[in-house]
mmCIF file of C-alpha atoms and ligand atoms in Angstrom:
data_model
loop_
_atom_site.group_PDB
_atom_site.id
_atom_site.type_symbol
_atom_site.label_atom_id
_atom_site.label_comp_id
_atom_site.label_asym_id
_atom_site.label_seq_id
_atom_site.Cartn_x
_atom_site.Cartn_y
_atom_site.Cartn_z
ATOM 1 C CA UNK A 160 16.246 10.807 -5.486
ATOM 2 C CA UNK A 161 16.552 14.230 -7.126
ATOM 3 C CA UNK A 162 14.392 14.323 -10.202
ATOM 4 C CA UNK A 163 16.187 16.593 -12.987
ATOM 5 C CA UNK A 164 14.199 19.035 -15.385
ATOM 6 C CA UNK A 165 15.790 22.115 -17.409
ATOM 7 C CA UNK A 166 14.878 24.579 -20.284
ATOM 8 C CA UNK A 167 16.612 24.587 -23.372
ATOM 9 C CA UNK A 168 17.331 26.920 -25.372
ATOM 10 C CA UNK A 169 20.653 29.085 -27.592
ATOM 11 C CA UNK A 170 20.842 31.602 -26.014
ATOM 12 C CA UNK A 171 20.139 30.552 -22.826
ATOM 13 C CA UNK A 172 22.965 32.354 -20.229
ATOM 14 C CA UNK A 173 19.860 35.145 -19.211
ATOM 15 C CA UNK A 174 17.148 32.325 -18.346
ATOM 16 C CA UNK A 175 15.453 33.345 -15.354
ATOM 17 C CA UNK A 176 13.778 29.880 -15.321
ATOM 18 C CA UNK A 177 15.918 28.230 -12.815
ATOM 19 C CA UNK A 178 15.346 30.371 -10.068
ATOM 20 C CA UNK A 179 11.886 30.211 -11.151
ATOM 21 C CA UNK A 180 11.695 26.733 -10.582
ATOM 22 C CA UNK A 181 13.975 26.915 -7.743
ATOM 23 C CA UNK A 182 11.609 28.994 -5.657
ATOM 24 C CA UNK A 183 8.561 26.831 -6.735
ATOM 25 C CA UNK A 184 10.893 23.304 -5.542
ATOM 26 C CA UNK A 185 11.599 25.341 -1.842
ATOM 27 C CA UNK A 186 7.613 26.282 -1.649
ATOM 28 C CA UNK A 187 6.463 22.991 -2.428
ATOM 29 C CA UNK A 188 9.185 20.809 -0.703
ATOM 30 C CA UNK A 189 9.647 19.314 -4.434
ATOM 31 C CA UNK A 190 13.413 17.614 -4.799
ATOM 32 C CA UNK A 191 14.278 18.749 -8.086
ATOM 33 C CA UNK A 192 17.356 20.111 -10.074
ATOM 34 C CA UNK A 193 16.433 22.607 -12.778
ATOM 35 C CA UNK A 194 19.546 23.993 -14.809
ATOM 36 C CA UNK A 195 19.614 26.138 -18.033
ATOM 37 C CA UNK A 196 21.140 24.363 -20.973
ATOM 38 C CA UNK A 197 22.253 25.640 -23.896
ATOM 39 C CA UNK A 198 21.701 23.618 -27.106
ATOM 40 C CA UNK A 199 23.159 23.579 -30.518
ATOM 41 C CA UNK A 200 21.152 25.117 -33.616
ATOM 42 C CA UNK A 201 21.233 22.166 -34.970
ATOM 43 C CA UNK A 202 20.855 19.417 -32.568
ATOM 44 C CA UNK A 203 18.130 19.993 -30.566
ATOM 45 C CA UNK A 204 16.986 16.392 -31.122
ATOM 46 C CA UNK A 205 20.659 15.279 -29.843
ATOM 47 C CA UNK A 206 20.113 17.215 -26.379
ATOM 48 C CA UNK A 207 16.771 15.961 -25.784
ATOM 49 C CA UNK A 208 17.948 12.349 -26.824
ATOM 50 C CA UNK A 209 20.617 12.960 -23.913
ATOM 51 C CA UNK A 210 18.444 14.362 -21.513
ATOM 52 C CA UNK A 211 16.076 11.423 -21.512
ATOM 53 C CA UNK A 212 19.353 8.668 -21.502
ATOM 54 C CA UNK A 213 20.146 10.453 -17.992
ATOM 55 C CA UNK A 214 16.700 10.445 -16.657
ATOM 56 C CA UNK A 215 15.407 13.511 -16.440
ATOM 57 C CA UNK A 216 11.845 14.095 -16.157
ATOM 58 C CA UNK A 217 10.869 16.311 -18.483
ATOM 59 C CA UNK A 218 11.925 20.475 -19.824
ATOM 60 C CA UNK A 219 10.947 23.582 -21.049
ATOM 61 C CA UNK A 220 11.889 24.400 -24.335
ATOM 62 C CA UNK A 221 12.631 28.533 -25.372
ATOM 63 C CA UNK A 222 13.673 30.441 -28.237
ATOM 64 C CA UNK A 223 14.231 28.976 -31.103
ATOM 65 C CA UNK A 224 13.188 25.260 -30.951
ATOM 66 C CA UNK A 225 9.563 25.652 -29.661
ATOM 67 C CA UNK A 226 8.795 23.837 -33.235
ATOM 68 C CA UNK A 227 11.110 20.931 -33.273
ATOM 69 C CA UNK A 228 10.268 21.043 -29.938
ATOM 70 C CA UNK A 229 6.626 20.438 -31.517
ATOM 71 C CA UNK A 230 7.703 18.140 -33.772
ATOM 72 C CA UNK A 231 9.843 15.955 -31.324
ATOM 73 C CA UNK A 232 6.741 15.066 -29.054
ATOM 74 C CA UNK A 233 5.274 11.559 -29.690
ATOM 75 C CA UNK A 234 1.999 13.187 -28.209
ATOM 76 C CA UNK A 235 0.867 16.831 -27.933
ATOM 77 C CA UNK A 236 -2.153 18.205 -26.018
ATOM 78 C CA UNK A 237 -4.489 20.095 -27.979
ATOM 79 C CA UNK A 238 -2.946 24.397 -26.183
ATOM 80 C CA UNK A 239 0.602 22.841 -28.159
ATOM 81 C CA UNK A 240 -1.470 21.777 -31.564
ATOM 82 C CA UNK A 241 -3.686 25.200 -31.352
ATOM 83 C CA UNK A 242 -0.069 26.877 -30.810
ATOM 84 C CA UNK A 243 1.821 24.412 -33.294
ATOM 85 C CA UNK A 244 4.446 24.467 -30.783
ATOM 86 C CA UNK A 245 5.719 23.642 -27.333
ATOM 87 C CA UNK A 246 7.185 24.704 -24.509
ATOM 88 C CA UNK A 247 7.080 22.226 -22.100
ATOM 89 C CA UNK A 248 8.141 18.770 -22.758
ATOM 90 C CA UNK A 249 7.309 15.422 -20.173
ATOM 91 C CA UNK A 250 9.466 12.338 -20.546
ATOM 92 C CA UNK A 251 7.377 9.014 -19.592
ATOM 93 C CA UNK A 252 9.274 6.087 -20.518
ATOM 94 C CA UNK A 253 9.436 5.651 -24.485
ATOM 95 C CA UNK A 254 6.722 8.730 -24.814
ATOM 96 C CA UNK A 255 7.551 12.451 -25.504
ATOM 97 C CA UNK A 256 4.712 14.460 -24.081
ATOM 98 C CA UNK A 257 4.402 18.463 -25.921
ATOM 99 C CA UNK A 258 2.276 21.024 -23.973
ATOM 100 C CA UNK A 259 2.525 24.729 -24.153
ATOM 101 C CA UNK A 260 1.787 26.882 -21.166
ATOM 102 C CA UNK A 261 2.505 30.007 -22.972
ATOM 103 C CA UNK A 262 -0.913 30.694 -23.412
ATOM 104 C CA UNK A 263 -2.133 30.073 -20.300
ATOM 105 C CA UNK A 264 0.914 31.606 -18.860
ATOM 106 C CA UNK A 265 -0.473 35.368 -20.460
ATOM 107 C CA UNK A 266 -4.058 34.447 -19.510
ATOM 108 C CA UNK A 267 -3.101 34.054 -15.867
ATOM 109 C CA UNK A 268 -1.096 36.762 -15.582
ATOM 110 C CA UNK A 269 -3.576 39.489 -16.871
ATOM 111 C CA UNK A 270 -6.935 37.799 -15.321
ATOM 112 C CA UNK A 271 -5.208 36.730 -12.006
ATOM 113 C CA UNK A 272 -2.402 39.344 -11.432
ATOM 114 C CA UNK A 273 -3.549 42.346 -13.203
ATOM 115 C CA UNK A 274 -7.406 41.622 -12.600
ATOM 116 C CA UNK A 275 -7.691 42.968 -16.324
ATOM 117 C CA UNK A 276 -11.107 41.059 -17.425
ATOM 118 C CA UNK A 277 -10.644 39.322 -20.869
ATOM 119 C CA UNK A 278 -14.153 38.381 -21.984
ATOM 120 C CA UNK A 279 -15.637 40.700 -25.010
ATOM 121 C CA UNK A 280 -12.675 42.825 -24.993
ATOM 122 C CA UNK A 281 -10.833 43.944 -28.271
ATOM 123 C CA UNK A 282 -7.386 42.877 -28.859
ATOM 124 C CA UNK A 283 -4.584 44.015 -30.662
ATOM 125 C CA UNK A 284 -1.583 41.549 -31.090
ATOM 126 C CA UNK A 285 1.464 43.408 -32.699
ATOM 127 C CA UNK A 286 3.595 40.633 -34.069
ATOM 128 C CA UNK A 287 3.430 37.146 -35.836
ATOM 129 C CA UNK A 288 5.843 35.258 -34.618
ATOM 130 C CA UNK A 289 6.421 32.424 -32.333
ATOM 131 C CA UNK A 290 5.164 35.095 -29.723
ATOM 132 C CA UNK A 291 2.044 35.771 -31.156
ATOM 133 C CA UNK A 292 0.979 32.413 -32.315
ATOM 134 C CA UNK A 293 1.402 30.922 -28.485
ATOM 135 C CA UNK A 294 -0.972 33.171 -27.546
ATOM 136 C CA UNK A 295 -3.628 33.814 -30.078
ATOM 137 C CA UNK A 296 -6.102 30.865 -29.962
ATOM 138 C CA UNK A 297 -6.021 30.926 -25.669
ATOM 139 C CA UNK A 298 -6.735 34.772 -26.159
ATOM 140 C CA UNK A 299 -9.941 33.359 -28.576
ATOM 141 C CA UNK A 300 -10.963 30.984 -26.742
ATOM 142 C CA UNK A 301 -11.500 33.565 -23.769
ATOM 143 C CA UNK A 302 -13.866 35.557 -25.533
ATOM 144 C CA UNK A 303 -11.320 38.421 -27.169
ATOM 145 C CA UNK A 304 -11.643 39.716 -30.682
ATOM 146 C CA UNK A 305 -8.295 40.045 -31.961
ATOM 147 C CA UNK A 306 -6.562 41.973 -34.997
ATOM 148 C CA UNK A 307 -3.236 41.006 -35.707
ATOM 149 C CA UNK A 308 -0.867 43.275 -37.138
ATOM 150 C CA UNK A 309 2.652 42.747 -38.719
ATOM 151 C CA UNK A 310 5.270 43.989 -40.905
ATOM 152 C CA UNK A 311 4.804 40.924 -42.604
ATOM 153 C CA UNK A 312 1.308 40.970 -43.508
ATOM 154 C CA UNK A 313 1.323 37.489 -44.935
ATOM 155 C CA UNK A 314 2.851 36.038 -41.354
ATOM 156 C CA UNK A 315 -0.558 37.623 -39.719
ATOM 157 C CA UNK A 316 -3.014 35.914 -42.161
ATOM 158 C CA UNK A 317 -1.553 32.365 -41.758
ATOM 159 C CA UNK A 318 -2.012 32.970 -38.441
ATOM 160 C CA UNK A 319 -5.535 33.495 -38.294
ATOM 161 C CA UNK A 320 -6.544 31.656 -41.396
ATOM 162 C CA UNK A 321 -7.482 28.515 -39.053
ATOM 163 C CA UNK A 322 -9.709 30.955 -36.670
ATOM 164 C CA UNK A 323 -10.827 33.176 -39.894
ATOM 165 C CA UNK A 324 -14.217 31.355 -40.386
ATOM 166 C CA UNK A 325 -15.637 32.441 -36.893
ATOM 167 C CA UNK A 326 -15.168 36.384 -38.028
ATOM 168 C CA UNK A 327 -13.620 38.000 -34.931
ATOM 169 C CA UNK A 328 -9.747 37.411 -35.590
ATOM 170 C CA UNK A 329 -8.086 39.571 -38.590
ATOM 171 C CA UNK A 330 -4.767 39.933 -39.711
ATOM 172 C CA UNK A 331 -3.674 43.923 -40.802
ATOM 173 C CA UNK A 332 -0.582 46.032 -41.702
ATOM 174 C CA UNK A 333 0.623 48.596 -39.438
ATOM 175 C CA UNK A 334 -0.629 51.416 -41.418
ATOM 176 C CA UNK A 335 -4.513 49.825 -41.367
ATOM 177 C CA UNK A 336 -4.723 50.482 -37.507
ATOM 178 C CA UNK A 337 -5.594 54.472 -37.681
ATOM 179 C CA UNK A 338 -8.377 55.651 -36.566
ATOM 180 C CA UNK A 339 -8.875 52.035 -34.753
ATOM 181 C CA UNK A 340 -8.890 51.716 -30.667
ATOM 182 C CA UNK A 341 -8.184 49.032 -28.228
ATOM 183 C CA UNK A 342 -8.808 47.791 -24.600
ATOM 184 C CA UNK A 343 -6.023 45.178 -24.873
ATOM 185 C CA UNK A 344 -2.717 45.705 -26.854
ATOM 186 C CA UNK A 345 0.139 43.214 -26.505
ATOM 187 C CA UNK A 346 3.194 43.981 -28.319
ATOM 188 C CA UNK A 347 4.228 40.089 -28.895
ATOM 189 C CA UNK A 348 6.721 41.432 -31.830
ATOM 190 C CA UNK A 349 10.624 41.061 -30.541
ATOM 191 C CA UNK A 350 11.084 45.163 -30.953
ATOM 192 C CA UNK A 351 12.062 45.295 -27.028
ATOM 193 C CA UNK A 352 14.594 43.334 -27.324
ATOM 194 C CA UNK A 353 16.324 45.797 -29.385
ATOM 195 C CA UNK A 354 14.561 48.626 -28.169
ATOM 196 C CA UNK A 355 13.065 49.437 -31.661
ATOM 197 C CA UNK A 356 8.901 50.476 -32.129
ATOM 198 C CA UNK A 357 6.477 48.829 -34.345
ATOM 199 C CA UNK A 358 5.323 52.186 -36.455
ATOM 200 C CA UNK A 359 2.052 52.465 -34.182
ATOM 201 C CA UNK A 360 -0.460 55.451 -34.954
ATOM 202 C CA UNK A 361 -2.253 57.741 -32.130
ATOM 203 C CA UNK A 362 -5.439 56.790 -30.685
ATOM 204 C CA UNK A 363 -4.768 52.923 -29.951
ATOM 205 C CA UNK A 364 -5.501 52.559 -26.600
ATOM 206 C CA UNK A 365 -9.412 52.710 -25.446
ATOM 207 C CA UNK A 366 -10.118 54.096 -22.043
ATOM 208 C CA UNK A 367 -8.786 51.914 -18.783
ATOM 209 C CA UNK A 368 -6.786 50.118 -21.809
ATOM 210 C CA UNK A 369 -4.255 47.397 -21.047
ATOM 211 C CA UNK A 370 -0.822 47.813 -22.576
ATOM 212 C CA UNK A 371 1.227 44.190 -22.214
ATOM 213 C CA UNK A 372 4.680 43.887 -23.704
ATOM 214 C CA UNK A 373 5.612 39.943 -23.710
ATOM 215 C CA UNK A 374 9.331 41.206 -23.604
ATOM 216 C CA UNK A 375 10.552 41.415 -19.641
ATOM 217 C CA UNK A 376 12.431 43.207 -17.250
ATOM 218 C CA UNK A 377 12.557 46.809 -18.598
ATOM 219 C CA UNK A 378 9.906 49.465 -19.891
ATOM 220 C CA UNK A 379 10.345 49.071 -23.305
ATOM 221 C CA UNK A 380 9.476 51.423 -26.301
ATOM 222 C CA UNK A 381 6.514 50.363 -26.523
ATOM 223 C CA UNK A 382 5.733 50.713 -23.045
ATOM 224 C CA UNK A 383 6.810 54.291 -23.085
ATOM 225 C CA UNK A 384 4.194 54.881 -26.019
ATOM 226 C CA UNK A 385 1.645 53.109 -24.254
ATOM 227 C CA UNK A 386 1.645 55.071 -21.078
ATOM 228 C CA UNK A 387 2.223 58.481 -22.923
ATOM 229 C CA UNK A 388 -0.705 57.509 -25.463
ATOM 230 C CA UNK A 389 -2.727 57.414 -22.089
ATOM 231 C CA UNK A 390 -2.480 52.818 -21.278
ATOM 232 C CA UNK A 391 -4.175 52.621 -17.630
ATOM 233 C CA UNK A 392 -2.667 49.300 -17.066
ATOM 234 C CA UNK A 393 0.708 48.974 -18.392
ATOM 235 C CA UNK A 394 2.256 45.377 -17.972
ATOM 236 C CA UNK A 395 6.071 43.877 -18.847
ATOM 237 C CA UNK A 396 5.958 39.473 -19.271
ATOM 238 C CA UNK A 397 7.744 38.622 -16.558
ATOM 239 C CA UNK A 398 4.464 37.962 -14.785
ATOM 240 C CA UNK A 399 3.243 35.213 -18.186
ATOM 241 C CA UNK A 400 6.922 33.832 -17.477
ATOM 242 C CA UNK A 401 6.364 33.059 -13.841
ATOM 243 C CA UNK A 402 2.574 31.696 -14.655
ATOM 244 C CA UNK A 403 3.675 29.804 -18.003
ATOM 245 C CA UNK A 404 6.422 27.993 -16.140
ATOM 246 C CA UNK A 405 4.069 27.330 -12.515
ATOM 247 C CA UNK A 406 1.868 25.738 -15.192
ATOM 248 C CA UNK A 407 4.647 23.763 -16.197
ATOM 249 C CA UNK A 408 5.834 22.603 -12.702
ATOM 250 C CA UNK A 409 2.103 21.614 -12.089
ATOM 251 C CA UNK A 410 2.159 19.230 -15.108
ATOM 252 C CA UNK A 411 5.558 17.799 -13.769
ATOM 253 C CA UNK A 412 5.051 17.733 -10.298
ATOM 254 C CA UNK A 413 1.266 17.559 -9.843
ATOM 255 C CA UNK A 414 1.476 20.125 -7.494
ATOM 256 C CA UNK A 415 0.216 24.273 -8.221
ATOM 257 C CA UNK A 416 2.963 26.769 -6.770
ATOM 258 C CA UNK A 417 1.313 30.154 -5.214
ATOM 259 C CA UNK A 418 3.208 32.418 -7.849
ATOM 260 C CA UNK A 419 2.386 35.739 -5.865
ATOM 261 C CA UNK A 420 5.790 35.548 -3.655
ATOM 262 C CA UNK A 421 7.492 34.294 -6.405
ATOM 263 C CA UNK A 422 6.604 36.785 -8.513
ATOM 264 C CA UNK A 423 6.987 39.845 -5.907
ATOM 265 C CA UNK A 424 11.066 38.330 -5.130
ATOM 266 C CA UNK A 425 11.694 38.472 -9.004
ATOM 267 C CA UNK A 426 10.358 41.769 -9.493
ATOM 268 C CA UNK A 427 12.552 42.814 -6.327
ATOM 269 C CA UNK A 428 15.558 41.510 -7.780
HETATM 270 P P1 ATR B 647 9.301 35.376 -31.583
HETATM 271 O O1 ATR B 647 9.434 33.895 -31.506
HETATM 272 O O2 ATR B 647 9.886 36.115 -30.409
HETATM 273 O O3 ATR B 647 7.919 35.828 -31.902
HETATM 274 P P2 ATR B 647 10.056 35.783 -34.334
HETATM 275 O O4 ATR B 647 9.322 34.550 -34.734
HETATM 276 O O5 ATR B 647 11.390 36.056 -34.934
HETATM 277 O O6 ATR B 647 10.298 35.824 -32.782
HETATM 278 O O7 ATR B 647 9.086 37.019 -34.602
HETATM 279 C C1 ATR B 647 9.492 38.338 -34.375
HETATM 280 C C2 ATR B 647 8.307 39.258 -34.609
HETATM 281 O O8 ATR B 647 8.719 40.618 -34.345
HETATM 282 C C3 ATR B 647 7.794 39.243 -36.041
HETATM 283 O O9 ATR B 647 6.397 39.458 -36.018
HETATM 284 C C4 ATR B 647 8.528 40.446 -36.669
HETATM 285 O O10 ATR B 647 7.865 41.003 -37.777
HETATM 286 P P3 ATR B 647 8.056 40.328 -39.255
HETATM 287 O O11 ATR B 647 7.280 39.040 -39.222
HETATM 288 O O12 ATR B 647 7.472 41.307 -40.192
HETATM 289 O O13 ATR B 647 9.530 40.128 -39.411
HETATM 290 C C5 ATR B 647 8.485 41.400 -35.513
HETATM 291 N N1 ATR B 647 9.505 42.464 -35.580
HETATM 292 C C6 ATR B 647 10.835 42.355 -35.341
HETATM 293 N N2 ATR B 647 11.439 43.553 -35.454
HETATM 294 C C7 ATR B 647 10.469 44.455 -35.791
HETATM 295 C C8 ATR B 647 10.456 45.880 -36.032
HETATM 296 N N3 ATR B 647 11.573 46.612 -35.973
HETATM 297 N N4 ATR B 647 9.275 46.460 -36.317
HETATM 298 C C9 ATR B 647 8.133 45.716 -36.371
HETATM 299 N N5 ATR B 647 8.092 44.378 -36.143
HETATM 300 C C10 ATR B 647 9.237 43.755 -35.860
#
């Protein structure tokens, strides 16, 4: 029998997650359905409570209920507490298991695909958001010191107030980054999306620097700044969104898909 998965989400029309998972069920000989469904604001809880009455295995989970998502799960693994939400959810009988792949999604994507090595490298994460909080403690825990920096300075600080006490994450307004310089910068803010800039000074990127823009499928702004401000490596997320969700399809299916030709026919599309 088919076994059913999907992602939620609202919106959800642009998902590329089905034929994501699509080309990982061909390459694996895996008989599952994966659809994009669209959920109400307010009753995420409903949809899940549906999807689990007829059978499905388990979903992803997208913009915005990656924290009721969070709060759903009757278990969570410790990437979806560090994250304090979750992407991926695994229905086994009267349990709810929460993961989050996000993390390792990135991590994958710039060790693996980019060959961009992480360990004692300096970070900048523009943005404080769902984003950026996905991806800050797996960025840690790989040996990256990491400034935050946000509109909102207060949305930075909680961030790293948990990871404060070890002394190599900090939380900073725009304006504080002069005269600072980077080999990693990931613009994790939503300014892509509407083709806006985070007000970034001169001088951020270090030499052989990796510029990585979580937003997909175009050069944003920021990309355009990065590679005129002299970024070596310059890197949109839809390689994170094909690792976060083969991550996902391991959990589910116990099986790893090769992401390289999956990766090379979305980019070709
Ligand atoms: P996501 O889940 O995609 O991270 P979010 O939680 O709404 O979405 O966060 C959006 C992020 O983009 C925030 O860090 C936001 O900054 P504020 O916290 O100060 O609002 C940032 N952002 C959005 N538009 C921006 C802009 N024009 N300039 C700078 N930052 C922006």
């Amino acid at each position: 029998m088919t076994d059913k998965y999907a992602v939620i989400g609202n919106p959800i029309n642009h998902s590329k997650s089905p034929l994501i998972h699509s080309m990982f069920a061909q390459q694996t000989n895996q008989d599952i359905s994966y659809e994009a469904i669209e959920s109400p604001l307010d009753g995420f809880a409903d949809t899940i409570a549906r999807l689990r009455a007829e059978g499905y295995k388990g979903c992803n989970v997208t913009v915005p209920f990656k924290f009721e998502a969070f709060k759903l799960a009757t278990q969570r693994s410790g990437r979806a507490n560090d994250a304090n939400a979750v992407n991926t959810l695994i229905f086994e009988g009267n349990e709810i298991l929460g993961d989050n792949t996000d993390g390792a999604g990135l991590l994958k994507d710039i060790e693996k695909n980019l060959k961009f090595e992480l360990y004692f490298k300096d970070a900048l994460i523009l943005g404080a958001g769902g984003a950026a909080a996905g991806v800050l403690s797996p960025l840690f825990n790989a040996g990256v010191g990491i400034i935050i920096a946000n509109r909102t300075l207060e949305k930075a600080q909680a961030l790293v107030a948990p990871l404060e006490e070890v002394g190599t994450v900090f939380a900073k307004r725009y304006e504080d980054l002069a005269g600072r310089s980077f080999d990693i910068v990931i613009n994790a803010t939503s300014t892509g999306l509407s083709d806006e800039l985070p007000p970034l000074p001169d001088g951020l990127f270090k030499r052989d620097a990796l510029a990585y823009d979580m937003v997909y499928g175009k050069e944003t702004p920021f990309l355009k700044f990065a590679r005129a401000q002299g970024a070596t490596v310059i890197a949109d997320g839809l390689g994170m969104l094909v690792e976060q969700a083969a991550t996902s399809f391991a959990l589910w299916r116990k099986v790893r898909p090769d992401t390289q030709p999956v990766l090379a026919a979305m980019r070709s599309l």
